[in-house]
mmCIF file of C-alpha atoms and ligand atoms in Angstrom:
data_model
loop_
_atom_site.group_PDB
_atom_site.id
_atom_site.type_symbol
_atom_site.label_atom_id
_atom_site.label_comp_id
_atom_site.label_asym_id
_atom_site.label_seq_id
_atom_site.Cartn_x
_atom_site.Cartn_y
_atom_site.Cartn_z
ATOM 1 C CA MET A 1 9.259 19.955 -5.025
ATOM 2 C CA ARG A 2 5.477 19.932 -4.629
ATOM 3 C CA VAL A 3 3.864 16.506 -4.726
ATOM 4 C CA LEU A 4 0.205 15.516 -5.071
ATOM 5 C CA LEU A 5 -0.776 12.400 -3.140
ATOM 6 C CA THR A 6 -4.047 10.992 -4.447
ATOM 7 C CA GLY A 7 -5.545 8.831 -1.704
ATOM 8 C CA GLY A 8 -3.094 10.511 0.650
ATOM 9 C CA ALA A 9 -5.407 10.322 3.679
ATOM 10 C CA GLY A 10 -5.264 6.497 3.584
ATOM 11 C CA TYR A 11 -2.958 4.069 5.349
ATOM 12 C CA ILE A 12 0.083 4.153 3.066
ATOM 13 C CA GLY A 13 -0.606 7.695 1.802
ATOM 14 C CA SER A 14 -0.598 9.253 5.281
ATOM 15 C CA HIS A 15 2.714 7.576 6.183
ATOM 16 C CA THR A 16 4.180 8.742 2.878
ATOM 17 C CA ALA A 17 2.901 12.293 3.451
ATOM 18 C CA LEU A 18 4.717 12.336 6.774
ATOM 19 C CA CYS A 19 7.914 11.001 5.218
ATOM 20 C CA LEU A 20 7.847 13.550 2.362
ATOM 21 C CA LEU A 21 7.136 16.500 4.681
ATOM 22 C CA ASN A 22 10.034 15.477 6.915
ATOM 23 C CA ALA A 23 12.254 15.305 3.825
ATOM 24 C CA GLY A 24 11.361 18.899 2.910
ATOM 25 C CA TYR A 25 8.806 18.276 0.148
ATOM 26 C CA ASP A 26 5.556 20.221 -0.128
ATOM 27 C CA VAL A 27 2.525 17.986 -0.179
ATOM 28 C CA ILE A 28 -1.099 18.323 -1.274
ATOM 29 C CA VAL A 29 -3.666 15.543 -0.930
ATOM 30 C CA LEU A 30 -6.735 14.694 -3.005
ATOM 31 C CA ASP A 31 -8.930 12.090 -1.303
ATOM 32 C CA ASN A 32 -12.652 11.368 -1.389
ATOM 33 C CA LEU A 33 -12.437 9.902 2.149
ATOM 34 C CA SER A 34 -14.256 6.746 0.998
ATOM 35 C CA ASN A 35 -11.876 4.667 3.138
ATOM 36 C CA SER A 36 -10.108 7.203 5.347
ATOM 37 C CA SER A 37 -10.445 10.049 7.791
ATOM 38 C CA PRO A 38 -9.124 13.630 7.593
ATOM 39 C CA GLU A 39 -7.876 13.045 11.156
ATOM 40 C CA ALA A 40 -4.934 11.071 9.695
ATOM 41 C CA LEU A 41 -3.631 14.196 7.966
ATOM 42 C CA ARG A 42 -4.282 16.401 11.000
ATOM 43 C CA ARG A 43 -2.020 14.040 12.930
ATOM 44 C CA VAL A 44 0.602 14.118 10.183
ATOM 45 C CA GLU A 45 0.583 17.919 10.487
ATOM 46 C CA LYS A 46 1.017 17.673 14.245
ATOM 47 C CA LEU A 47 3.891 15.217 13.947
ATOM 48 C CA THR A 48 5.769 17.184 11.301
ATOM 49 C CA GLY A 49 4.788 20.741 12.217
ATOM 50 C CA LYS A 50 4.078 21.252 8.501
ATOM 51 C CA SER A 51 0.901 21.576 6.519
ATOM 52 C CA ALA A 52 -0.584 18.756 4.440
ATOM 53 C CA PRO A 53 -3.598 20.405 2.796
ATOM 54 C CA LEU A 54 -6.450 18.084 1.891
ATOM 55 C CA ILE A 55 -8.803 18.654 -0.998
ATOM 56 C CA VAL A 56 -11.829 16.426 -0.574
ATOM 57 C CA GLY A 57 -12.655 15.246 -4.067
ATOM 58 C CA ASP A 58 -12.654 12.353 -6.439
ATOM 59 C CA CYS A 59 -9.898 11.286 -8.817
ATOM 60 C CA THR A 60 -12.488 10.029 -11.268
ATOM 61 C CA ASP A 61 -13.823 13.588 -11.566
ATOM 62 C CA ARG A 62 -11.759 15.803 -13.889
ATOM 63 C CA ASN A 63 -13.103 18.962 -12.248
ATOM 64 C CA ASP A 64 -11.898 17.808 -8.831
ATOM 65 C CA LEU A 65 -8.507 16.975 -10.319
ATOM 66 C CA LYS A 66 -8.332 20.372 -12.017
ATOM 67 C CA ARG A 67 -9.213 22.067 -8.733
ATOM 68 C CA VAL A 68 -6.055 20.565 -7.273
ATOM 69 C CA PHE A 69 -3.818 21.529 -10.186
ATOM 70 C CA GLU A 70 -5.248 25.081 -10.095
ATOM 71 C CA THR A 71 -3.809 25.528 -6.578
ATOM 72 C CA GLY A 72 -0.320 25.917 -8.081
ATOM 73 C CA PRO A 73 2.335 23.946 -9.963
ATOM 74 C CA ILE A 74 2.597 20.261 -9.071
ATOM 75 C CA ASP A 75 5.912 18.595 -9.895
ATOM 76 C CA ALA A 76 4.945 14.970 -9.299
ATOM 77 C CA VAL A 77 2.036 12.733 -8.330
ATOM 78 C CA ILE A 78 1.970 9.638 -6.160
ATOM 79 C CA HIS A 79 -1.212 7.818 -7.089
ATOM 80 C CA PHE A 80 -2.519 5.828 -4.101
ATOM 81 C CA ALA A 81 -6.250 6.422 -4.651
ATOM 82 C CA GLY A 82 -8.237 3.284 -5.303
ATOM 83 C CA PHE A 83 -10.405 0.564 -3.819
ATOM 84 C CA LYS A 84 -8.335 -2.326 -2.458
ATOM 85 C CA ALA A 85 -10.416 -5.185 -1.059
ATOM 86 C CA VAL A 86 -9.929 -8.350 -3.098
ATOM 87 C CA GLY A 87 -13.155 -10.095 -1.991
ATOM 88 C CA GLU A 88 -15.268 -6.991 -2.553
ATOM 89 C CA SER A 89 -13.775 -6.657 -6.038
ATOM 90 C CA VAL A 90 -15.103 -10.114 -6.915
ATOM 91 C CA GLU A 91 -18.593 -9.088 -5.743
ATOM 92 C CA LYS A 92 -18.532 -5.613 -7.326
ATOM 93 C CA PRO A 93 -16.118 -5.833 -10.272
ATOM 94 C CA LEU A 94 -17.607 -2.895 -12.163
ATOM 95 C CA ASP A 95 -17.211 -0.564 -9.189
ATOM 96 C CA TYR A 96 -13.541 -1.566 -9.002
ATOM 97 C CA TYR A 97 -12.853 -1.172 -12.721
ATOM 98 C CA ASP A 98 -14.744 2.112 -12.769
ATOM 99 C CA ASN A 99 -13.077 3.668 -9.723
ATOM 100 C CA ASN A 100 -9.532 2.399 -10.111
ATOM 101 C CA LEU A 101 -9.206 2.736 -13.875
ATOM 102 C CA SER A 102 -11.140 6.009 -14.341
ATOM 103 C CA ALA A 103 -8.979 7.536 -11.624
ATOM 104 C CA THR A 104 -5.768 6.534 -13.394
ATOM 105 C CA ILE A 105 -6.937 7.693 -16.832
ATOM 106 C CA HIS A 106 -8.363 11.044 -15.735
ATOM 107 C CA LEU A 107 -5.352 11.732 -13.577
ATOM 108 C CA CYS A 108 -2.979 11.137 -16.522
ATOM 109 C CA GLU A 109 -5.030 13.413 -18.767
ATOM 110 C CA VAL A 110 -5.150 16.256 -16.263
ATOM 111 C CA MET A 111 -1.433 15.847 -15.458
ATOM 112 C CA LYS A 112 -0.665 16.236 -19.166
ATOM 113 C CA GLU A 113 -2.880 19.283 -19.429
ATOM 114 C CA TYR A 114 -0.986 20.947 -16.591
ATOM 115 C CA GLY A 115 2.490 19.846 -17.697
ATOM 116 C CA CYS A 116 3.130 17.427 -14.819
ATOM 117 C CA HIS A 117 5.186 14.480 -16.060
ATOM 118 C CA ILE A 118 6.144 12.418 -13.024
ATOM 119 C CA ILE A 119 3.919 9.703 -11.560
ATOM 120 C CA VAL A 120 4.614 7.006 -8.980
ATOM 121 C CA PHE A 121 1.906 4.347 -8.889
ATOM 122 C CA SER A 122 0.759 1.991 -6.094
ATOM 123 C CA SER A 123 0.752 -1.415 -7.713
ATOM 124 C CA SER A 124 0.761 -4.758 -5.939
ATOM 125 C CA ALA A 125 2.518 -8.095 -5.861
ATOM 126 C CA THR A 126 -0.892 -9.487 -6.757
ATOM 127 C CA VAL A 127 -0.046 -8.802 -10.437
ATOM 128 C CA TYR A 128 2.368 -11.767 -10.340
ATOM 129 C CA GLY A 129 -0.640 -14.109 -10.085
ATOM 130 C CA THR A 130 -0.095 -17.696 -8.979
ATOM 131 C CA ASN A 131 2.329 -20.528 -9.702
ATOM 132 C CA GLN A 132 5.522 -18.529 -9.729
ATOM 133 C CA THR A 133 8.961 -19.409 -8.464
ATOM 134 C CA MET A 134 10.199 -17.296 -5.560
ATOM 135 C CA PRO A 135 11.564 -14.708 -5.115
ATOM 136 C CA LEU A 136 9.391 -12.738 -7.531
ATOM 137 C CA ARG A 137 11.386 -10.661 -10.004
ATOM 138 C CA GLU A 138 9.971 -7.668 -11.870
ATOM 139 C CA ASP A 139 10.490 -9.310 -15.280
ATOM 140 C CA PHE A 140 8.457 -12.417 -14.391
ATOM 141 C CA PRO A 141 5.206 -13.002 -16.292
ATOM 142 C CA THR A 142 2.126 -11.373 -14.790
ATOM 143 C CA GLY A 143 -1.559 -12.237 -14.580
ATOM 144 C CA CYS A 144 -4.263 -11.870 -11.954
ATOM 145 C CA THR A 145 -6.928 -13.907 -10.233
ATOM 146 C CA ASN A 146 -9.404 -11.188 -9.214
ATOM 147 C CA PRO A 147 -10.773 -7.838 -10.495
ATOM 148 C CA TYR A 148 -8.775 -5.807 -7.945
ATOM 149 C CA GLY A 149 -5.575 -7.352 -9.270
ATOM 150 C CA TRP A 150 -6.612 -6.680 -12.856
ATOM 151 C CA THR A 151 -7.192 -2.987 -12.052
ATOM 152 C CA LYS A 152 -3.559 -2.820 -10.914
ATOM 153 C CA TRP A 153 -2.379 -4.778 -13.945
ATOM 154 C CA ILE A 154 -4.345 -2.585 -16.378
ATOM 155 C CA SER A 155 -3.260 0.636 -14.616
ATOM 156 C CA GLU A 156 0.356 -0.486 -15.022
ATOM 157 C CA ARG A 157 -0.367 -1.011 -18.731
ATOM 158 C CA ILE A 158 -2.088 2.384 -19.110
ATOM 159 C CA LEU A 159 0.806 4.222 -17.472
ATOM 160 C CA THR A 160 3.435 2.297 -19.450
ATOM 161 C CA ASP A 161 1.671 3.081 -22.730
ATOM 162 C CA ALA A 162 1.191 6.739 -21.764
ATOM 163 C CA ALA A 163 4.917 7.038 -21.046
ATOM 164 C CA ALA A 164 5.789 5.333 -24.339
ATOM 165 C CA ALA A 165 3.727 7.961 -26.177
ATOM 166 C CA ASP A 166 5.111 10.923 -24.238
ATOM 167 C CA ARG A 167 8.887 11.092 -23.930
ATOM 168 C CA ASP A 168 8.678 13.664 -21.143
ATOM 169 C CA MET A 169 6.887 11.268 -18.837
ATOM 170 C CA SER A 170 8.489 9.432 -15.970
ATOM 171 C CA VAL A 171 6.572 6.512 -14.457
ATOM 172 C CA VAL A 172 7.556 4.341 -11.510
ATOM 173 C CA LEU A 173 5.304 1.351 -10.881
ATOM 174 C CA LEU A 174 5.814 0.161 -7.309
ATOM 175 C CA ARG A 175 4.694 -3.393 -6.585
ATOM 176 C CA TYR A 176 4.074 -3.513 -2.844
ATOM 177 C CA PHE A 177 4.273 -6.772 -0.948
ATOM 178 C CA ASN A 178 2.476 -6.866 2.453
ATOM 179 C CA PRO A 179 2.641 -3.497 4.229
ATOM 180 C CA ILE A 180 2.041 -3.712 7.987
ATOM 181 C CA GLY A 181 2.894 -1.721 11.104
ATOM 182 C CA ALA A 182 2.491 1.955 11.836
ATOM 183 C CA HIS A 183 4.501 5.086 12.510
ATOM 184 C CA GLU A 184 6.609 4.702 15.662
ATOM 185 C CA SER A 185 4.703 7.559 17.343
ATOM 186 C CA GLY A 186 1.569 5.394 17.421
ATOM 187 C CA CYS A 187 -0.368 8.420 16.125
ATOM 188 C CA ILE A 188 -1.072 7.184 12.600
ATOM 189 C CA GLY A 189 -1.728 3.652 11.404
ATOM 190 C CA GLU A 190 -4.054 1.311 9.560
ATOM 191 C CA ASP A 191 -7.747 1.862 10.358
ATOM 192 C CA PRO A 192 -9.772 -0.848 8.619
ATOM 193 C CA SER A 193 -13.534 -0.473 8.717
ATOM 194 C CA GLY A 194 -15.409 -3.473 10.128
ATOM 195 C CA ILE A 195 -13.690 -6.777 10.793
ATOM 196 C CA PRO A 196 -10.174 -6.722 9.328
ATOM 197 C CA LEU A 197 -9.489 -8.941 6.334
ATOM 198 C CA ASN A 198 -5.705 -8.846 6.577
ATOM 199 C CA LEU A 199 -3.550 -10.696 9.055
ATOM 200 C CA MET A 200 -1.816 -7.994 11.122
ATOM 201 C CA PRO A 201 -4.868 -5.798 11.811
ATOM 202 C CA TYR A 202 -6.743 -8.967 12.785
ATOM 203 C CA VAL A 203 -3.957 -10.035 15.168
ATOM 204 C CA CYS A 204 -4.002 -6.545 16.720
ATOM 205 C CA GLN A 205 -7.729 -6.718 17.355
ATOM 206 C CA VAL A 206 -7.366 -10.152 18.965
ATOM 207 C CA ALA A 207 -4.622 -8.699 21.158
ATOM 208 C CA SER A 208 -6.919 -5.852 22.195
ATOM 209 C CA GLY A 209 -9.761 -8.260 23.028
ATOM 210 C CA LYS A 210 -11.990 -6.793 20.307
ATOM 211 C CA LEU A 211 -11.879 -10.137 18.492
ATOM 212 C CA GLN A 212 -11.712 -13.477 20.283
ATOM 213 C CA ARG A 213 -9.323 -15.705 18.355
ATOM 214 C CA LEU A 214 -7.278 -15.563 15.179
ATOM 215 C CA ARG A 215 -8.277 -17.958 12.418
ATOM 216 C CA VAL A 216 -5.176 -19.337 10.722
ATOM 217 C CA PHE A 217 -6.235 -20.072 7.157
ATOM 218 C CA GLY A 218 -4.634 -23.443 6.404
ATOM 219 C CA ASN A 219 -1.673 -25.351 7.847
ATOM 220 C CA ASP A 220 -1.232 -27.744 4.948
ATOM 221 C CA TYR A 221 0.634 -25.494 2.508
ATOM 222 C CA PRO A 222 4.041 -26.610 1.216
ATOM 223 C CA THR A 223 5.826 -24.206 3.615
ATOM 224 C CA PRO A 224 8.077 -24.937 6.628
ATOM 225 C CA ASP A 225 5.193 -24.905 9.153
ATOM 226 C CA GLY A 226 2.325 -25.403 6.682
ATOM 227 C CA THR A 227 0.931 -21.853 7.022
ATOM 228 C CA GLY A 228 1.064 -19.187 4.290
ATOM 229 C CA VAL A 229 4.304 -17.266 3.807
ATOM 230 C CA ARG A 230 4.374 -13.554 2.884
ATOM 231 C CA ASP A 231 6.850 -10.703 2.554
ATOM 232 C CA TYR A 232 5.747 -8.257 5.292
ATOM 233 C CA ILE A 233 7.196 -4.764 5.011
ATOM 234 C CA HIS A 234 7.026 -1.935 7.557
ATOM 235 C CA VAL A 235 4.798 0.847 6.205
ATOM 236 C CA CYS A 236 7.493 3.442 7.044
ATOM 237 C CA ASP A 237 10.050 1.545 4.951
ATOM 238 C CA LEU A 238 7.449 1.486 2.195
ATOM 239 C CA ALA A 239 6.928 5.247 2.567
ATOM 240 C CA GLU A 240 10.688 5.790 2.219
ATOM 241 C CA GLY A 241 10.558 3.679 -0.952
ATOM 242 C CA HIS A 242 8.264 6.336 -2.428
ATOM 243 C CA LEU A 243 10.746 9.052 -1.606
ATOM 244 C CA ALA A 244 13.432 7.041 -3.414
ATOM 245 C CA ALA A 245 11.085 6.551 -6.376
ATOM 246 C CA LEU A 246 10.412 10.297 -6.602
ATOM 247 C CA ARG A 247 14.145 11.030 -6.581
ATOM 248 C CA TYR A 248 14.687 8.477 -9.329
ATOM 249 C CA ALA A 249 11.800 9.804 -11.428
ATOM 250 C CA ALA A 250 13.024 13.376 -11.175
ATOM 251 C CA GLU A 251 16.270 12.321 -12.897
ATOM 252 C CA ASN A 252 15.041 9.717 -15.402
ATOM 253 C CA ARG A 253 12.363 9.359 -18.091
ATOM 254 C CA GLY A 254 10.389 6.278 -19.188
ATOM 255 C CA THR A 255 8.890 3.491 -17.074
ATOM 256 C CA GLN A 256 10.398 1.459 -14.262
ATOM 257 C CA VAL A 257 8.694 -1.301 -12.331
ATOM 258 C CA VAL A 258 10.113 -2.020 -8.891
ATOM 259 C CA ASN A 259 9.185 -4.406 -6.068
ATOM 260 C CA LEU A 260 8.917 -2.920 -2.579
ATOM 261 C CA GLY A 261 9.406 -5.777 -0.139
ATOM 262 C CA THR A 262 12.050 -7.065 2.239
ATOM 263 C CA GLY A 263 12.916 -10.221 0.310
ATOM 264 C CA VAL A 264 12.161 -12.335 3.393
ATOM 265 C CA GLY A 265 9.100 -14.511 3.847
ATOM 266 C CA TYR A 266 7.409 -15.151 7.201
ATOM 267 C CA SER A 267 4.602 -17.621 7.887
ATOM 268 C CA VAL A 268 1.359 -16.842 9.697
ATOM 269 C CA LEU A 269 2.665 -18.638 12.777
ATOM 270 C CA ASP A 270 5.975 -16.719 12.555
ATOM 271 C CA ILE A 271 3.904 -13.524 12.739
ATOM 272 C CA VAL A 272 1.883 -14.778 15.694
ATOM 273 C CA LYS A 273 5.046 -15.767 17.591
ATOM 274 C CA ALA A 274 6.891 -12.535 16.745
ATOM 275 C CA PHE A 275 3.880 -10.450 17.822
ATOM 276 C CA GLU A 276 3.577 -12.348 21.100
ATOM 277 C CA LYS A 277 7.290 -11.965 21.838
ATOM 278 C CA ALA A 278 7.570 -8.298 20.850
ATOM 279 C CA ASN A 279 4.569 -7.266 22.914
ATOM 280 C CA ASP A 280 4.533 -9.848 25.681
ATOM 281 C CA LEU A 281 0.997 -10.951 24.808
ATOM 282 C CA THR A 282 -0.748 -14.175 23.856
ATOM 283 C CA ILE A 283 -2.693 -14.527 20.627
ATOM 284 C CA PRO A 284 -5.126 -17.429 20.809
ATOM 285 C CA TYR A 285 -5.719 -19.032 17.414
ATOM 286 C CA ASP A 286 -7.466 -21.910 15.649
ATOM 287 C CA ILE A 287 -6.311 -23.692 12.562
ATOM 288 C CA CYS A 288 -9.070 -23.280 9.949
ATOM 289 C CA PRO A 289 -9.511 -24.288 6.309
ATOM 290 C CA ARG A 290 -7.562 -22.464 3.606
ATOM 291 C CA ARG A 291 -8.990 -19.114 2.443
ATOM 292 C CA PRO A 292 -10.066 -19.402 -1.213
ATOM 293 C CA GLY A 293 -7.694 -17.605 -3.577
ATOM 294 C CA ASP A 294 -4.693 -17.666 -1.221
ATOM 295 C CA ILE A 295 -1.309 -18.863 -2.413
ATOM 296 C CA ALA A 296 1.277 -20.727 -0.320
ATOM 297 C CA THR A 297 4.229 -18.384 -0.607
ATOM 298 C CA CYS A 298 4.971 -14.891 -1.884
ATOM 299 C CA TYR A 299 8.126 -12.836 -1.434
ATOM 300 C CA ALA A 300 10.083 -10.295 -3.416
ATOM 301 C CA ASP A 301 13.375 -10.189 -5.222
ATOM 302 C CA VAL A 302 14.668 -6.856 -3.910
ATOM 303 C CA GLN A 303 17.780 -6.461 -6.074
ATOM 304 C CA LYS A 304 16.231 -3.976 -8.485
ATOM 305 C CA ALA A 305 15.008 -1.689 -5.699
ATOM 306 C CA LYS A 306 18.570 -1.577 -4.362
ATOM 307 C CA GLU A 307 20.161 -0.965 -7.765
ATOM 308 C CA VAL A 308 17.659 1.432 -9.310
ATOM 309 C CA LEU A 309 16.187 3.256 -6.322
ATOM 310 C CA HIS A 310 19.131 2.823 -3.906
ATOM 311 C CA TRP A 311 16.538 1.815 -1.331
ATOM 312 C CA GLN A 312 16.078 -1.182 0.899
ATOM 313 C CA ALA A 313 13.849 -1.964 3.854
ATOM 314 C CA LYS A 314 15.564 -1.404 7.209
ATOM 315 C CA ARG A 315 13.009 -2.212 9.884
ATOM 316 C CA THR A 316 12.682 -5.654 11.480
ATOM 317 C CA LEU A 317 9.685 -7.904 12.059
ATOM 318 C CA GLU A 318 9.935 -6.969 15.734
ATOM 319 C CA ASP A 319 9.602 -3.271 14.777
ATOM 320 C CA MET A 320 6.552 -4.090 12.650
ATOM 321 C CA CYS A 321 4.868 -6.003 15.499
ATOM 322 C CA LYS A 322 5.682 -3.384 18.156
ATOM 323 C CA ASP A 323 4.553 -0.451 16.033
ATOM 324 C CA ALA A 324 1.345 -2.178 14.895
ATOM 325 C CA TRP A 325 0.405 -2.876 18.529
ATOM 326 C CA ASN A 326 1.417 0.585 19.718
ATOM 327 C CA TRP A 327 -0.983 2.130 17.182
ATOM 328 C CA GLN A 328 -3.804 -0.293 18.096
ATOM 329 C CA LYS A 329 -3.296 0.181 21.821
ATOM 330 C CA ASN A 330 -3.311 3.992 21.575
ATOM 331 C CA ASN A 331 -6.230 4.087 19.139
ATOM 332 C CA PRO A 332 -8.596 1.213 19.938
ATOM 333 C CA ARG A 333 -11.277 2.816 17.767
ATOM 334 C CA GLY A 334 -8.892 3.982 15.027
ATOM 335 C CA TYR A 335 -9.538 7.565 13.956
ATOM 336 C CA GLU A 336 -13.145 7.248 15.213
ATOM 337 C CA LYS A 337 -14.649 8.250 11.869
HETATM 338 P P1 NAD B 401 -6.402 2.996 1.773
HETATM 339 O O1 NAD B 401 -7.787 2.547 1.423
HETATM 340 O O2 NAD B 401 -6.083 3.251 3.194
HETATM 341 O O3 NAD B 401 -6.049 4.309 0.914
HETATM 342 C C1 NAD B 401 -6.623 4.571 -0.344
HETATM 343 C C2 NAD B 401 -7.206 5.966 -0.296
HETATM 344 O O4 NAD B 401 -7.768 6.288 -1.561
HETATM 345 C C3 NAD B 401 -8.318 6.110 0.754
HETATM 346 O O5 NAD B 401 -8.006 7.209 1.573
HETATM 347 C C4 NAD B 401 -9.576 6.356 -0.071
HETATM 348 O O6 NAD B 401 -10.480 7.203 0.597
HETATM 349 C C5 NAD B 401 -9.010 6.976 -1.324
HETATM 350 N N1 NAD B 401 -9.779 6.812 -2.567
HETATM 351 C C6 NAD B 401 -10.295 5.681 -3.097
HETATM 352 N N2 NAD B 401 -10.866 5.953 -4.274
HETATM 353 C C7 NAD B 401 -10.704 7.285 -4.512
HETATM 354 C C8 NAD B 401 -11.075 8.160 -5.556
HETATM 355 N N3 NAD B 401 -11.751 7.738 -6.634
HETATM 356 N N4 NAD B 401 -10.736 9.461 -5.450
HETATM 357 C C9 NAD B 401 -10.079 9.925 -4.353
HETATM 358 N N5 NAD B 401 -9.701 9.142 -3.341
HETATM 359 C C10 NAD B 401 -10.009 7.833 -3.424
HETATM 360 O O7 NAD B 401 -5.402 1.938 1.139
HETATM 361 P P2 NAD B 401 -3.832 1.784 1.329
HETATM 362 O O8 NAD B 401 -3.605 0.524 2.032
HETATM 363 O O9 NAD B 401 -3.248 3.038 1.835
HETATM 364 O O10 NAD B 401 -3.410 1.564 -0.179
HETATM 365 C C11 NAD B 401 -2.983 2.620 -1.016
HETATM 366 C C12 NAD B 401 -2.792 2.081 -2.423
HETATM 367 O O11 NAD B 401 -1.858 1.007 -2.379
HETATM 368 C C13 NAD B 401 -4.061 1.497 -3.029
HETATM 369 O O12 NAD B 401 -4.073 1.813 -4.415
HETATM 370 C C14 NAD B 401 -3.895 0.017 -2.839
HETATM 371 O O13 NAD B 401 -4.591 -0.730 -3.817
HETATM 372 C C15 NAD B 401 -2.396 -0.144 -2.996
HETATM 373 N N6 NAD B 401 -1.871 -1.342 -2.324
HETATM 374 C C16 NAD B 401 -2.118 -1.512 -0.990
HETATM 375 C C17 NAD B 401 -1.645 -2.643 -0.358
HETATM 376 C C18 NAD B 401 -1.915 -2.863 1.105
HETATM 377 O O14 NAD B 401 -1.695 -3.959 1.590
HETATM 378 N N7 NAD B 401 -2.372 -1.884 1.872
HETATM 379 C C19 NAD B 401 -0.897 -3.595 -1.063
HETATM 380 C C20 NAD B 401 -0.647 -3.380 -2.415
HETATM 381 C C21 NAD B 401 -1.137 -2.234 -3.041
HETATM 382 C C1 UD1 B 402 -3.973 -9.578 0.612
HETATM 383 C C2 UD1 B 402 -4.598 -9.436 -0.742
HETATM 384 C C3 UD1 B 402 -3.596 -8.776 -1.674
HETATM 385 C C4 UD1 B 402 -3.131 -7.451 -1.075
HETATM 386 C C5 UD1 B 402 -2.537 -7.757 0.307
HETATM 387 C C6 UD1 B 402 -1.987 -6.578 1.008
HETATM 388 C C7 UD1 B 402 -6.150 -11.327 -0.838
HETATM 389 C C8 UD1 B 402 -6.430 -12.660 -1.451
HETATM 390 N N1 UD1 B 402 -4.982 -10.746 -1.214
HETATM 391 O O1 UD1 B 402 -2.818 -10.375 0.502
HETATM 392 O O2 UD1 B 402 -4.158 -8.552 -2.938
HETATM 393 O O3 UD1 B 402 -2.175 -6.851 -1.914
HETATM 394 O O4 UD1 B 402 -3.561 -8.340 1.109
HETATM 395 O O5 UD1 B 402 -2.899 -5.976 1.864
HETATM 396 O O6 UD1 B 402 -6.929 -10.804 -0.058
HETATM 397 N N2 UD1 B 402 -4.399 -14.963 7.212
HETATM 398 C C9 UD1 B 402 -4.871 -15.761 8.236
HETATM 399 N N3 UD1 B 402 -5.900 -15.292 9.007
HETATM 400 C C10 UD1 B 402 -6.460 -14.065 8.812
HETATM 401 C C11 UD1 B 402 -5.964 -13.251 7.754
HETATM 402 C C12 UD1 B 402 -4.932 -13.734 6.976
HETATM 403 O O7 UD1 B 402 -4.384 -16.877 8.440
HETATM 404 O O8 UD1 B 402 -7.415 -13.701 9.526
HETATM 405 C C13 UD1 B 402 -3.257 -15.456 6.393
HETATM 406 C C14 UD1 B 402 -3.556 -15.560 4.908
HETATM 407 O O9 UD1 B 402 -4.081 -16.816 4.599
HETATM 408 C C15 UD1 B 402 -2.148 -15.313 4.324
HETATM 409 C C16 UD1 B 402 -1.498 -14.357 5.316
HETATM 410 O O10 UD1 B 402 -2.229 -14.506 6.520
HETATM 411 O O11 UD1 B 402 -1.417 -16.499 4.312
HETATM 412 C C17 UD1 B 402 -1.552 -12.902 4.888
HETATM 413 O O12 UD1 B 402 -2.882 -12.561 4.573
HETATM 414 P P1 UD1 B 402 -3.324 -11.054 4.271
HETATM 415 O O13 UD1 B 402 -2.811 -10.154 5.322
HETATM 416 O O14 UD1 B 402 -4.806 -11.055 4.012
HETATM 417 O O15 UD1 B 402 -2.527 -10.683 2.958
HETATM 418 P P2 UD1 B 402 -2.472 -11.467 1.542
HETATM 419 O O16 UD1 B 402 -3.517 -12.501 1.437
HETATM 420 O O17 UD1 B 402 -1.074 -11.845 1.281
#
């Protein structure tokens, strides 16, 4: 099976490329490198001993998409490509709607033209919005609080409607919770540009001395220790979830929406303590005001992933903390783009 990974040079895409190559799939990547480096795929090739060809191009450009499909038959697409920073999406909503939605629409059109019917899409737990009871189940009502979230919500809608109109299509919408960590080799990982916005990359940069102290955003949430609770999932477990989704989609038609999480919530202070213990380091932190837009608690119901995809996360929080630090330690300047 030959699989196109749009955005495959990015954090989750590169880990998924590695996982698919190891499982015997052929892979081709289309990425405009707006938030990634080709070095990630060179390292994937080194680790697997297999080729992961990269076409530098844009998913919003039909000619670039066609260039990829002209390289030979593509059996399935995993669509990672998109902008992903929540705060930036509030400042530049049109850029987000334009990039993330044009990419999804043009990709679907070109897939149809070339007779490719299988698509796995990177959605997010952000589509569950706020004020939900936990754990979050796929049939819960959805709604978003920022343009980034709406691009995921609308892309889900577009793909669901496209599949309803085309009985050959198979769509799996994967709602990721909080991916963290890195491949155990320490050769590929998350390489945020500038000061990290997310918790684990920030903790890693405090550990390395690049940043001074962690700011814990709020300790007055209705959670056991007052800090925000999230469902952190090892990026390699997440990558394996995509393999399971591809296997499912190859055998079934229509649309499925599936959470990819562990089903367990950890607080910010749980993460700090686990990171310190796993790596024998100290993370200095200050308690700061809440970050606007944050919710208290978010974790997945993972029953459907088990039943439909026969997949569940295997790696522990200790694995996530060790692997995140191993990557940071070995690559203090990321891929040095
Ligand atoms: P990432 O930024 O590392 O990867 C996205 C890739 O898409 C980058 O390599 C970027 O260069 C590329 N890209 C962006 N727009 C493109 C375009 N128009 N054409 C071609 N390439 C384009 O992000 P990631 O963390 O690997 O996330 C992958 C997907 O998963 C994204 O769609 C993201 O919204 C979604 N997601 C991520 C998280 C997370 O916490 N990382 C959580 C939920 C959902
Ligand atoms: C964020 C995005 C979400 C995206 C997810 C995965 C926002 C509002 N949401 O989720 O759409 O799908 O990333 O990448 O940006 N925290 C600190 N100090 C920090 C950073 C974070 O205390 O320096 C806390 C946050 O308040 C939160 C937890 O750590 O309680 C996790 O934060 P983060 O890693 O940014 O992920 P989310 O906010 O869950």
